[in-house]
CSV table of N, CA and C in Angstrom, one decimal:
chain,number,residue,atom,x,y,z
A,1,UNK,N,6.3,16.3,21.7
A,1,UNK,CA,7.0,15.7,20.6
A,1,UNK,C,7.1,16.8,19.4
A,2,UNK,N,8.2,17.0,18.9
A,2,UNK,CA,8.4,18.0,17.8
A,2,UNK,C,8.0,17.2,16.5
A,3,UNK,N,7.1,17.8,15.7
A,3,UNK,CA,6.6,17.2,14.5
A,3,UNK,C,7.5,17.5,13.3
A,4,UNK,N,7.7,16.5,12.6
A,4,UNK,CA,8.5,16.6,11.3
A,4,UNK,C,7.7,16.3,10.1
A,5,UNK,N,6.8,15.3,10.2
A,5,UNK,CA,6.1,14.7,9.1
A,5,UNK,C,4.6,15.0,9.1
A,6,UNK,N,4.0,15.2,10.2
A,6,UNK,CA,2.5,15.2,10.3
A,6,UNK,C,2.0,16.6,10.8
A,7,UNK,N,2.6,17.7,10.4
A,7,UNK,CA,2.1,19.0,10.8
A,7,UNK,C,0.7,19.2,10.3
A,8,UNK,N,0.4,18.8,9.1
A,8,UNK,CA,-0.9,18.9,8.5
A,8,UNK,C,-2.0,18.2,9.3
A,9,UNK,N,-1.7,17.1,9.9
A,9,UNK,CA,-2.6,16.3,10.7
A,9,UNK,C,-2.9,17.1,12.0
A,10,UNK,N,-1.9,17.6,12.6
A,10,UNK,CA,-2.1,18.4,13.8
A,10,UNK,C,-2.9,19.7,13.5
A,11,UNK,N,-2.6,20.3,12.4
A,11,UNK,CA,-3.4,21.5,12.0
A,11,UNK,C,-4.9,21.2,11.7
A,12,UNK,N,-5.1,20.0,11.1
A,12,UNK,CA,-6.5,19.6,10.8
A,12,UNK,C,-7.3,19.5,12.1
A,13,UNK,N,-6.8,18.9,13.1
A,13,UNK,CA,-7.5,18.8,14.4
A,13,UNK,C,-7.6,20.2,15.1
A,14,UNK,N,-6.7,21.0,14.9
A,14,UNK,CA,-6.8,22.4,15.5
A,14,UNK,C,-7.8,23.2,14.8
A,15,UNK,N,-8.0,23.0,13.5
A,15,UNK,CA,-8.9,23.9,12.8
A,15,UNK,C,-10.3,23.3,12.6
A,16,UNK,N,-10.5,22.0,12.8
A,16,UNK,CA,-11.7,21.3,12.5
A,16,UNK,C,-12.2,20.6,13.8
A,17,UNK,N,-13.1,21.3,14.5
A,17,UNK,CA,-13.6,20.8,15.8
A,17,UNK,C,-14.5,19.6,15.6
A,18,UNK,N,-15.0,19.3,14.4
A,18,UNK,CA,-15.9,18.2,14.2
A,18,UNK,C,-15.1,16.8,14.3
A,19,UNK,N,-13.8,16.9,14.0
A,19,UNK,CA,-13.0,15.7,14.1
A,19,UNK,C,-12.5,15.6,15.6
A,20,UNK,N,-12.7,14.4,16.2
A,20,UNK,CA,-12.2,14.2,17.5
A,20,UNK,C,-11.0,13.3,17.4
A,21,UNK,N,-10.1,13.6,18.4
A,21,UNK,CA,-8.9,12.8,18.4
A,21,UNK,C,-8.4,12.7,19.9
A,22,UNK,N,-7.7,11.6,20.2
A,22,UNK,CA,-7.1,11.4,21.5
A,22,UNK,C,-5.7,10.8,21.2
A,23,UNK,N,-4.7,11.6,21.6
A,23,UNK,CA,-3.3,11.2,21.4
A,23,UNK,C,-2.8,10.3,22.5
A,24,UNK,N,-1.6,9.8,22.2
A,24,UNK,CA,-0.8,8.9,23.1
A,24,UNK,C,0.4,9.7,23.6
A,25,UNK,N,0.7,9.5,24.9
A,25,UNK,CA,1.9,10.2,25.4
A,25,UNK,C,3.2,9.6,24.9
A,26,UNK,N,4.2,10.4,24.9
A,26,UNK,CA,5.5,10.0,24.4
A,26,UNK,C,6.0,8.8,25.3
A,27,UNK,N,5.7,8.9,26.6
A,27,UNK,CA,6.1,7.8,27.5
A,27,UNK,C,5.4,6.5,27.1
A,28,UNK,N,4.1,6.6,26.8
A,28,UNK,CA,3.3,5.4,26.4
A,28,UNK,C,3.9,4.8,25.1
A,29,UNK,N,4.3,5.6,24.2
A,29,UNK,CA,4.8,5.2,22.9
A,29,UNK,C,6.2,4.5,23.2
A,30,UNK,N,7.0,5.1,24.0
A,30,UNK,CA,8.3,4.5,24.4
A,30,UNK,C,8.1,3.1,25.1
A,31,UNK,N,7.1,3.1,26.0
A,31,UNK,CA,6.8,1.8,26.7
A,31,UNK,C,6.3,0.7,25.7
A,32,UNK,N,5.5,1.1,24.7
A,32,UNK,CA,5.1,0.1,23.7
A,32,UNK,C,6.3,-0.4,22.9
A,33,UNK,N,7.2,0.5,22.5
A,33,UNK,CA,8.4,0.1,21.8
A,33,UNK,C,9.2,-0.9,22.6
A,34,UNK,N,9.4,-0.5,23.9
A,34,UNK,CA,10.2,-1.4,24.8
A,34,UNK,C,9.6,-2.7,25.0
A,35,UNK,N,8.3,-2.7,25.3
A,35,UNK,CA,7.6,-4.0,25.6
A,35,UNK,C,7.6,-5.0,24.4
A,36,UNK,N,7.5,-4.4,23.2
A,36,UNK,CA,7.5,-5.3,22.0
A,36,UNK,C,8.9,-5.3,21.3
A,37,UNK,N,9.9,-4.7,21.9
A,37,UNK,CA,11.2,-4.7,21.4
A,37,UNK,C,11.3,-4.3,19.9
A,38,UNK,N,10.7,-3.1,19.7
A,38,UNK,CA,10.6,-2.6,18.3
A,38,UNK,C,11.0,-1.1,18.3
A,39,UNK,N,11.5,-0.6,17.2
A,39,UNK,CA,11.8,0.8,17.0
A,39,UNK,C,10.8,1.3,15.9
A,40,UNK,N,9.8,2.1,16.3
A,40,UNK,CA,8.8,2.5,15.4
A,40,UNK,C,9.4,3.8,14.6
A,41,UNK,N,9.0,4.0,13.4
A,41,UNK,CA,9.4,5.1,12.6
A,41,UNK,C,8.8,6.4,13.2
A,42,UNK,N,9.5,7.5,13.0
A,42,UNK,CA,9.1,8.8,13.6
A,42,UNK,C,7.7,9.2,13.1
A,43,UNK,N,7.5,9.1,11.8
A,43,UNK,CA,6.2,9.5,11.2
A,43,UNK,C,5.0,8.8,11.9
A,44,UNK,N,5.2,7.5,12.2
A,44,UNK,CA,4.1,6.8,12.9
A,44,UNK,C,4.0,7.2,14.3
A,45,UNK,N,5.2,7.5,15.0
A,45,UNK,CA,5.1,7.9,16.4
A,45,UNK,C,4.4,9.3,16.5
A,46,UNK,N,4.6,10.1,15.5
A,46,UNK,CA,3.9,11.4,15.5
A,46,UNK,C,2.4,11.2,15.4
A,47,UNK,N,2.0,10.2,14.5
A,47,UNK,CA,0.6,9.9,14.4
A,47,UNK,C,0.0,9.4,15.7
A,48,UNK,N,0.8,8.5,16.4
A,48,UNK,CA,0.3,8.0,17.7
A,48,UNK,C,0.2,9.2,18.7
A,49,UNK,N,1.1,10.0,18.7
A,49,UNK,CA,1.1,11.2,19.6
A,49,UNK,C,0.0,12.1,19.4
A,50,UNK,N,-0.3,12.4,18.1
A,50,UNK,CA,-1.4,13.3,17.8
A,50,UNK,C,-2.7,12.7,18.0
A,51,UNK,N,-2.9,11.4,17.5
A,51,UNK,CA,-4.3,10.8,17.5
A,51,UNK,C,-4.2,9.3,17.6
A,52,UNK,N,-3.4,8.8,18.4
A,52,UNK,CA,-3.2,7.3,18.5
A,52,UNK,C,-4.3,6.5,19.1
A,53,UNK,N,-5.1,7.2,19.9
A,53,UNK,CA,-6.2,6.4,20.5
A,53,UNK,C,-7.5,6.6,19.8
A,54,UNK,N,-7.7,7.8,19.1
A,54,UNK,CA,-8.8,8.0,18.3
A,54,UNK,C,-8.5,9.1,17.3
A,55,UNK,N,-8.6,8.8,16.0
A,55,UNK,CA,-8.2,9.7,15.0
A,55,UNK,C,-9.3,10.4,14.2
A,56,UNK,N,-10.4,9.7,14.0
A,56,UNK,CA,-11.5,10.3,13.2
A,56,UNK,C,-11.3,10.3,11.7
A,57,UNK,N,-10.1,9.7,11.2
A,57,UNK,CA,-9.9,9.8,9.8
A,57,UNK,C,-9.6,8.4,9.1
A,58,UNK,N,-9.3,7.4,9.9
A,58,UNK,CA,-9.0,6.1,9.3
A,58,UNK,C,-10.2,5.2,9.1
A,59,UNK,N,-11.4,5.7,9.4
A,59,UNK,CA,-12.6,4.9,9.1
A,59,UNK,C,-12.8,3.7,9.9
A,60,UNK,N,-13.2,2.6,9.3
A,60,UNK,CA,-13.5,1.3,10.0
A,60,UNK,C,-12.4,0.4,10.4
A,61,UNK,N,-11.2,0.8,10.1
A,61,UNK,CA,-10.0,0.0,10.4
A,61,UNK,C,-9.9,-0.1,11.9
A,62,UNK,N,-9.6,-1.3,12.4
A,62,UNK,CA,-9.3,-1.5,13.9
A,62,UNK,C,-7.9,-1.1,14.1
A,63,UNK,N,-7.6,-0.2,15.0
A,63,UNK,CA,-6.3,0.3,15.3
A,63,UNK,C,-6.1,0.8,16.7
A,64,UNK,N,-6.8,0.2,17.6
A,64,UNK,CA,-6.8,0.6,19.0
A,64,UNK,C,-5.4,0.5,19.6
A,65,UNK,N,-4.8,1.6,20.1
A,65,UNK,CA,-3.5,1.6,20.6
A,65,UNK,C,-3.3,0.5,21.7
A,66,UNK,N,-4.3,0.3,22.5
A,66,UNK,CA,-4.1,-0.7,23.6
A,66,UNK,C,-4.1,-2.2,23.1
A,67,UNK,N,-4.4,-2.4,21.8
A,67,UNK,CA,-4.4,-3.7,21.2
A,67,UNK,C,-3.4,-3.9,20.1
A,68,UNK,N,-2.4,-3.0,20.0
A,68,UNK,CA,-1.4,-3.1,19.0
A,68,UNK,C,-0.6,-4.3,19.1
A,69,UNK,N,-0.3,-4.8,20.3
A,69,UNK,CA,0.4,-6.1,20.5
A,69,UNK,C,-0.3,-7.2,19.8
A,70,UNK,N,-1.6,-7.4,20.1
A,70,UNK,CA,-2.4,-8.5,19.5
A,70,UNK,C,-2.6,-8.3,18.0
A,71,UNK,N,-2.6,-7.0,17.6
A,71,UNK,CA,-2.7,-6.7,16.1
A,71,UNK,C,-1.5,-7.3,15.4
A,72,UNK,N,-0.3,-7.1,16.0
A,72,UNK,CA,0.9,-7.7,15.3
A,72,UNK,C,0.8,-9.2,15.2
A,73,UNK,N,0.2,-9.8,16.2
A,73,UNK,CA,0.1,-11.3,16.2
A,73,UNK,C,-1.0,-11.7,15.1
A,74,UNK,N,-2.1,-11.0,15.1
A,74,UNK,CA,-3.1,-11.3,14.0
A,74,UNK,C,-2.5,-11.2,12.6
A,75,UNK,N,-1.7,-10.1,12.4
A,75,UNK,CA,-1.1,-9.9,11.1
A,75,UNK,C,-0.1,-11.0,10.8
A,76,UNK,N,0.7,-11.3,11.7
A,76,UNK,CA,1.7,-12.4,11.5
A,76,UNK,C,1.1,-13.7,11.2
A,77,UNK,N,0.0,-14.0,11.9
A,77,UNK,CA,-0.7,-15.3,11.6
A,77,UNK,C,-1.4,-15.2,10.2
A,78,UNK,N,-2.0,-14.0,9.8
A,78,UNK,CA,-2.6,-13.9,8.5
A,78,UNK,C,-1.6,-14.0,7.4
A,79,UNK,N,-0.4,-13.4,7.6
A,79,UNK,CA,0.6,-13.4,6.6
A,79,UNK,C,1.1,-14.9,6.4
A,80,UNK,N,1.4,-15.5,7.5
A,80,UNK,CA,1.9,-16.9,7.5
A,80,UNK,C,0.8,-17.8,6.9
A,81,UNK,N,-0.4,-17.5,7.2
A,81,UNK,CA,-1.5,-18.4,6.7
A,81,UNK,C,-1.6,-18.5,5.2
A,82,UNK,N,-1.1,-17.5,4.5
A,82,UNK,CA,-1.1,-17.5,3.1
A,82,UNK,C,0.3,-17.8,2.5
A,83,UNK,N,1.2,-18.2,3.4
A,83,UNK,CA,2.6,-18.6,3.0
A,83,UNK,C,3.6,-17.4,2.9
A,84,UNK,N,3.3,-16.2,3.4
A,84,UNK,CA,4.2,-15.1,3.3
A,84,UNK,C,5.2,-15.2,4.5
A,85,UNK,N,6.4,-15.1,4.3
A,85,UNK,CA,7.4,-15.0,5.3
A,85,UNK,C,8.0,-13.6,5.3
A,86,UNK,N,7.4,-12.7,6.0
A,86,UNK,CA,7.7,-11.2,5.9
A,86,UNK,C,8.9,-10.8,6.8
A,87,UNK,N,9.7,-9.9,6.2
A,87,UNK,CA,10.7,-9.2,7.0
A,87,UNK,C,10.0,-8.4,8.1
A,88,UNK,N,10.7,-7.9,9.2
A,88,UNK,CA,10.0,-7.2,10.2
A,88,UNK,C,9.1,-6.1,9.7
A,89,UNK,N,7.9,-6.1,10.2
A,89,UNK,CA,6.8,-5.2,9.8
A,89,UNK,C,6.1,-4.7,11.0
A,90,UNK,N,5.2,-3.7,10.8
A,90,UNK,CA,4.3,-3.2,11.8
A,90,UNK,C,3.0,-3.0,11.2
A,91,UNK,N,2.0,-3.7,11.7
A,91,UNK,CA,0.6,-3.5,11.3
A,91,UNK,C,0.0,-2.4,12.1
A,92,UNK,N,-0.4,-1.3,11.5
A,92,UNK,CA,-1.0,-0.2,12.2
A,92,UNK,C,-2.5,-0.2,12.2
A,93,UNK,N,-3.1,-1.0,11.3
A,93,UNK,CA,-4.5,-1.0,11.2
A,93,UNK,C,-4.9,-2.4,10.6
A,94,UNK,N,-6.0,-3.0,11.1
A,94,UNK,CA,-6.4,-4.2,10.5
A,94,UNK,C,-7.9,-4.3,10.5
A,95,UNK,N,-8.4,-5.3,9.8
A,95,UNK,CA,-9.8,-5.5,9.7
A,95,UNK,C,-10.1,-7.0,9.6
A,96,UNK,N,-11.0,-7.5,10.4
A,96,UNK,CA,-11.4,-9.0,10.4
A,96,UNK,C,-10.2,-9.8,10.8
A,97,UNK,N,-9.6,-9.6,12.0
A,97,UNK,CA,-8.5,-10.3,12.5
A,97,UNK,C,-7.3,-10.3,11.5
A,98,UNK,N,-7.1,-9.2,10.9
A,98,UNK,CA,-6.0,-8.9,9.9
A,98,UNK,C,-6.1,-9.7,8.6
A,99,UNK,N,-7.3,-10.1,8.3
A,99,UNK,CA,-7.5,-10.7,6.9
A,99,UNK,C,-7.2,-9.5,5.9
A,100,UNK,N,-7.4,-8.3,6.4
A,100,UNK,CA,-7.0,-7.2,5.6
A,100,UNK,C,-6.2,-6.3,6.6
A,101,UNK,N,-5.1,-5.7,6.1
A,101,UNK,CA,-4.3,-4.9,7.0
A,101,UNK,C,-3.5,-3.8,6.3
A,102,UNK,N,-3.2,-2.8,7.0
A,102,UNK,CA,-2.3,-1.7,6.6
A,102,UNK,C,-1.0,-1.9,7.4
A,103,UNK,N,0.1,-1.8,6.7
A,103,UNK,CA,1.4,-2.0,7.5
A,103,UNK,C,2.5,-1.3,6.8
A,104,UNK,N,3.6,-1.3,7.5
A,104,UNK,CA,4.9,-0.8,6.9
A,104,UNK,C,6.0,-1.7,7.4
A,105,UNK,N,7.1,-1.8,6.6
A,105,UNK,CA,8.2,-2.5,7.0
A,105,UNK,C,9.1,-1.6,7.9
A,106,UNK,N,9.6,-2.2,9.0
A,106,UNK,CA,10.4,-1.5,10.0
A,106,UNK,C,11.8,-1.1,9.5
A,107,UNK,N,12.2,-1.5,8.4
A,107,UNK,CA,13.6,-1.2,7.9
A,107,UNK,C,13.5,-0.2,6.8
A,108,UNK,N,12.4,0.5,6.6
A,108,UNK,CA,12.3,1.4,5.4
A,108,UNK,C,12.2,2.9,5.8
A,109,UNK,N,12.9,3.2,6.9
A,109,UNK,CA,13.1,4.6,7.2
A,109,UNK,C,12.1,5.2,8.2
A,110,UNK,N,12.3,6.5,8.5
A,110,UNK,CA,11.4,7.2,9.5
A,110,UNK,C,10.1,7.6,8.9
A,111,UNK,N,9.9,7.5,7.6
A,111,UNK,CA,8.6,7.8,7.0
A,111,UNK,C,8.3,6.8,5.9
A,112,UNK,N,8.1,5.5,6.4
A,112,UNK,CA,8.1,4.4,5.4
A,112,UNK,C,6.9,4.3,4.5
A,113,UNK,N,7.1,3.6,3.4
A,113,UNK,CA,5.9,3.4,2.5
A,113,UNK,C,4.9,2.5,3.3
A,114,UNK,N,3.6,2.7,2.8
A,114,UNK,CA,2.5,1.9,3.4
A,114,UNK,C,2.0,0.9,2.5
A,115,UNK,N,1.8,-0.3,3.0
A,115,UNK,CA,1.3,-1.5,2.2
A,115,UNK,C,0.0,-1.9,2.7
A,116,UNK,N,-0.8,-2.5,1.7
A,116,UNK,CA,-2.1,-3.1,2.0
A,116,UNK,C,-2.0,-4.6,1.8
A,117,UNK,N,-2.4,-5.4,2.8
A,117,UNK,CA,-2.5,-6.8,2.7
A,117,UNK,C,-3.9,-7.3,2.6
A,118,UNK,N,-4.3,-8.2,1.8
A,118,UNK,CA,-5.6,-8.8,1.7
A,118,UNK,C,-5.4,-10.3,1.6
A,119,UNK,N,-5.9,-11.1,2.5
A,119,UNK,CA,-5.7,-12.6,2.5
A,119,UNK,C,-6.4,-13.2,1.3
A,120,UNK,N,-7.4,-12.6,0.8
A,120,UNK,CA,-8.2,-13.2,-0.3
A,120,UNK,C,-7.5,-13.0,-1.7
A,121,UNK,N,-6.3,-12.4,-1.7
A,121,UNK,CA,-5.5,-12.1,-2.9
A,121,UNK,C,-6.3,-11.5,-4.0
A,122,UNK,N,-7.0,-10.4,-3.6
A,122,UNK,CA,-7.8,-9.6,-4.5
A,122,UNK,C,-7.1,-8.3,-5.0
A,123,UNK,N,-5.8,-8.1,-4.5
A,123,UNK,CA,-5.1,-6.9,-4.9
A,123,UNK,C,-4.3,-7.3,-6.2
A,124,UNK,N,-4.3,-6.4,-7.2
A,124,UNK,CA,-3.6,-6.6,-8.4
A,124,UNK,C,-2.4,-5.7,-8.5
A,125,UNK,N,-1.2,-6.2,-8.8
A,125,UNK,CA,0.0,-5.4,-8.9
A,125,UNK,C,0.1,-4.7,-10.3
A,126,UNK,N,1.2,-4.0,-10.5
A,126,UNK,CA,1.3,-3.3,-11.7
A,126,UNK,C,1.4,-4.1,-13.0
A,127,UNK,N,1.7,-5.4,-12.8
A,127,UNK,CA,1.8,-6.3,-13.9
A,127,UNK,C,0.5,-7.0,-14.2
A,128,UNK,N,-0.6,-6.7,-13.4
A,128,UNK,CA,-1.9,-7.4,-13.5
A,128,UNK,C,-2.0,-8.7,-12.8
A,129,UNK,N,-1.0,-9.0,-12.0
A,129,UNK,CA,-1.0,-10.3,-11.2
A,129,UNK,C,-1.7,-10.1,-9.9
A,130,UNK,N,-2.5,-11.1,-9.4
A,130,UNK,CA,-3.1,-11.0,-8.1
A,130,UNK,C,-2.0,-11.3,-7.1
A,131,UNK,N,-1.9,-10.4,-6.1
A,131,UNK,CA,-0.9,-10.5,-5.0
A,131,UNK,C,-1.6,-10.4,-3.7
A,132,UNK,N,-0.9,-10.8,-2.6
A,132,UNK,CA,-1.5,-10.6,-1.3
A,132,UNK,C,-1.2,-9.2,-0.7
A,133,UNK,N,-0.2,-8.6,-1.1
A,133,UNK,CA,0.0,-7.2,-0.6
A,133,UNK,C,0.7,-6.4,-1.7
A,134,UNK,N,0.5,-5.1,-1.5
A,134,UNK,CA,1.0,-4.1,-2.4
A,134,UNK,C,1.3,-2.8,-1.8
A,135,UNK,N,2.3,-2.1,-2.2
A,135,UNK,CA,2.6,-0.7,-1.7
A,135,UNK,C,1.4,0.2,-2.2
A,136,UNK,N,0.8,0.9,-1.3
A,136,UNK,CA,-0.3,1.8,-1.7
A,136,UNK,C,0.1,3.3,-1.5
A,137,UNK,N,1.2,3.6,-0.8
A,137,UNK,CA,1.6,5.0,-0.6
A,137,UNK,C,3.2,5.0,-0.5
A,138,UNK,N,3.8,6.0,-1.0
A,138,UNK,CA,5.2,6.1,-0.9
A,138,UNK,C,5.7,6.4,0.5
A,139,UNK,N,4.9,6.9,1.3
A,139,UNK,CA,5.3,7.2,2.7
A,139,UNK,C,4.1,7.2,3.6
A,140,UNK,N,4.3,7.1,4.9
A,140,UNK,CA,3.3,7.1,5.9
A,140,UNK,C,2.6,8.5,5.9
A,141,UNK,N,3.4,9.5,5.8
A,141,UNK,CA,2.8,10.9,5.8
A,141,UNK,C,1.9,11.1,4.6
A,142,UNK,N,2.3,10.6,3.4
A,142,UNK,CA,1.4,10.7,2.2
A,142,UNK,C,0.1,10.0,2.4
A,143,UNK,N,0.2,8.8,3.1
A,143,UNK,CA,-1.0,8.1,3.4
A,143,UNK,C,-2.0,8.9,4.3
A,144,UNK,N,-1.4,9.5,5.3
A,144,UNK,CA,-2.2,10.3,6.2
A,144,UNK,C,-2.7,11.6,5.5
A,145,UNK,N,-1.9,12.1,4.6
A,145,UNK,CA,-2.3,13.3,3.9
A,145,UNK,C,-3.6,13.0,3.0
A,146,UNK,N,-3.6,11.8,2.4
A,146,UNK,CA,-4.8,11.4,1.7
A,146,UNK,C,-6.0,11.3,2.6
A,147,UNK,N,-5.8,10.7,3.8
A,147,UNK,CA,-6.9,10.6,4.7
A,147,UNK,C,-7.4,11.9,5.2
A,148,UNK,N,-6.5,12.9,5.3
A,148,UNK,CA,-6.8,14.3,5.7
A,148,UNK,C,-7.7,14.8,4.6
A,149,UNK,N,-7.3,14.7,3.4
A,149,UNK,CA,-8.1,15.2,2.2
A,149,UNK,C,-9.5,14.6,2.2
A,150,UNK,N,-9.6,13.3,2.4
A,150,UNK,CA,-10.9,12.7,2.4
A,150,UNK,C,-11.7,13.2,3.6
A,151,UNK,N,-11.1,13.4,4.7
A,151,UNK,CA,-11.9,13.9,5.9
A,151,UNK,C,-12.4,15.3,5.7
A,152,UNK,N,-11.8,16.1,4.8
A,152,UNK,CA,-12.2,17.5,4.6
A,152,UNK,C,-13.3,17.6,3.6
A,153,UNK,N,-13.6,16.5,2.9
A,153,UNK,CA,-14.7,16.5,1.9
A,153,UNK,C,-16.0,16.3,2.5
């Protein structure tokens, strides 16, 4: 896969042998998209290809490639459980059966913004109001860039 968005992530793994990663084949990514009838954004597919089975930078978030189908269901149930009717999204990492999750909307381009959802409504928006979810990065690649910088500290 030719990289467009996550060259720095690839370079991190090439230069830092302390971080382990296991990527996902292009065929497996395509199979996932077909089986779930979804078109994933290119930036996220690059992430999966580089380090989709083990990344060493996302910390304690659950994001097992083999469980991404059930992750979507957990997130859907968590969103509906608090009364959110979300447009098509993709949860790429979750915690505690998606009571907290990281996701993007599938209609926001090839390098979409990243959002954080917390079922306990402890996130505060720019107006000071408590909300269930909020944009935390302008793009998936900027989210990964921040994780790269944290991993290098």
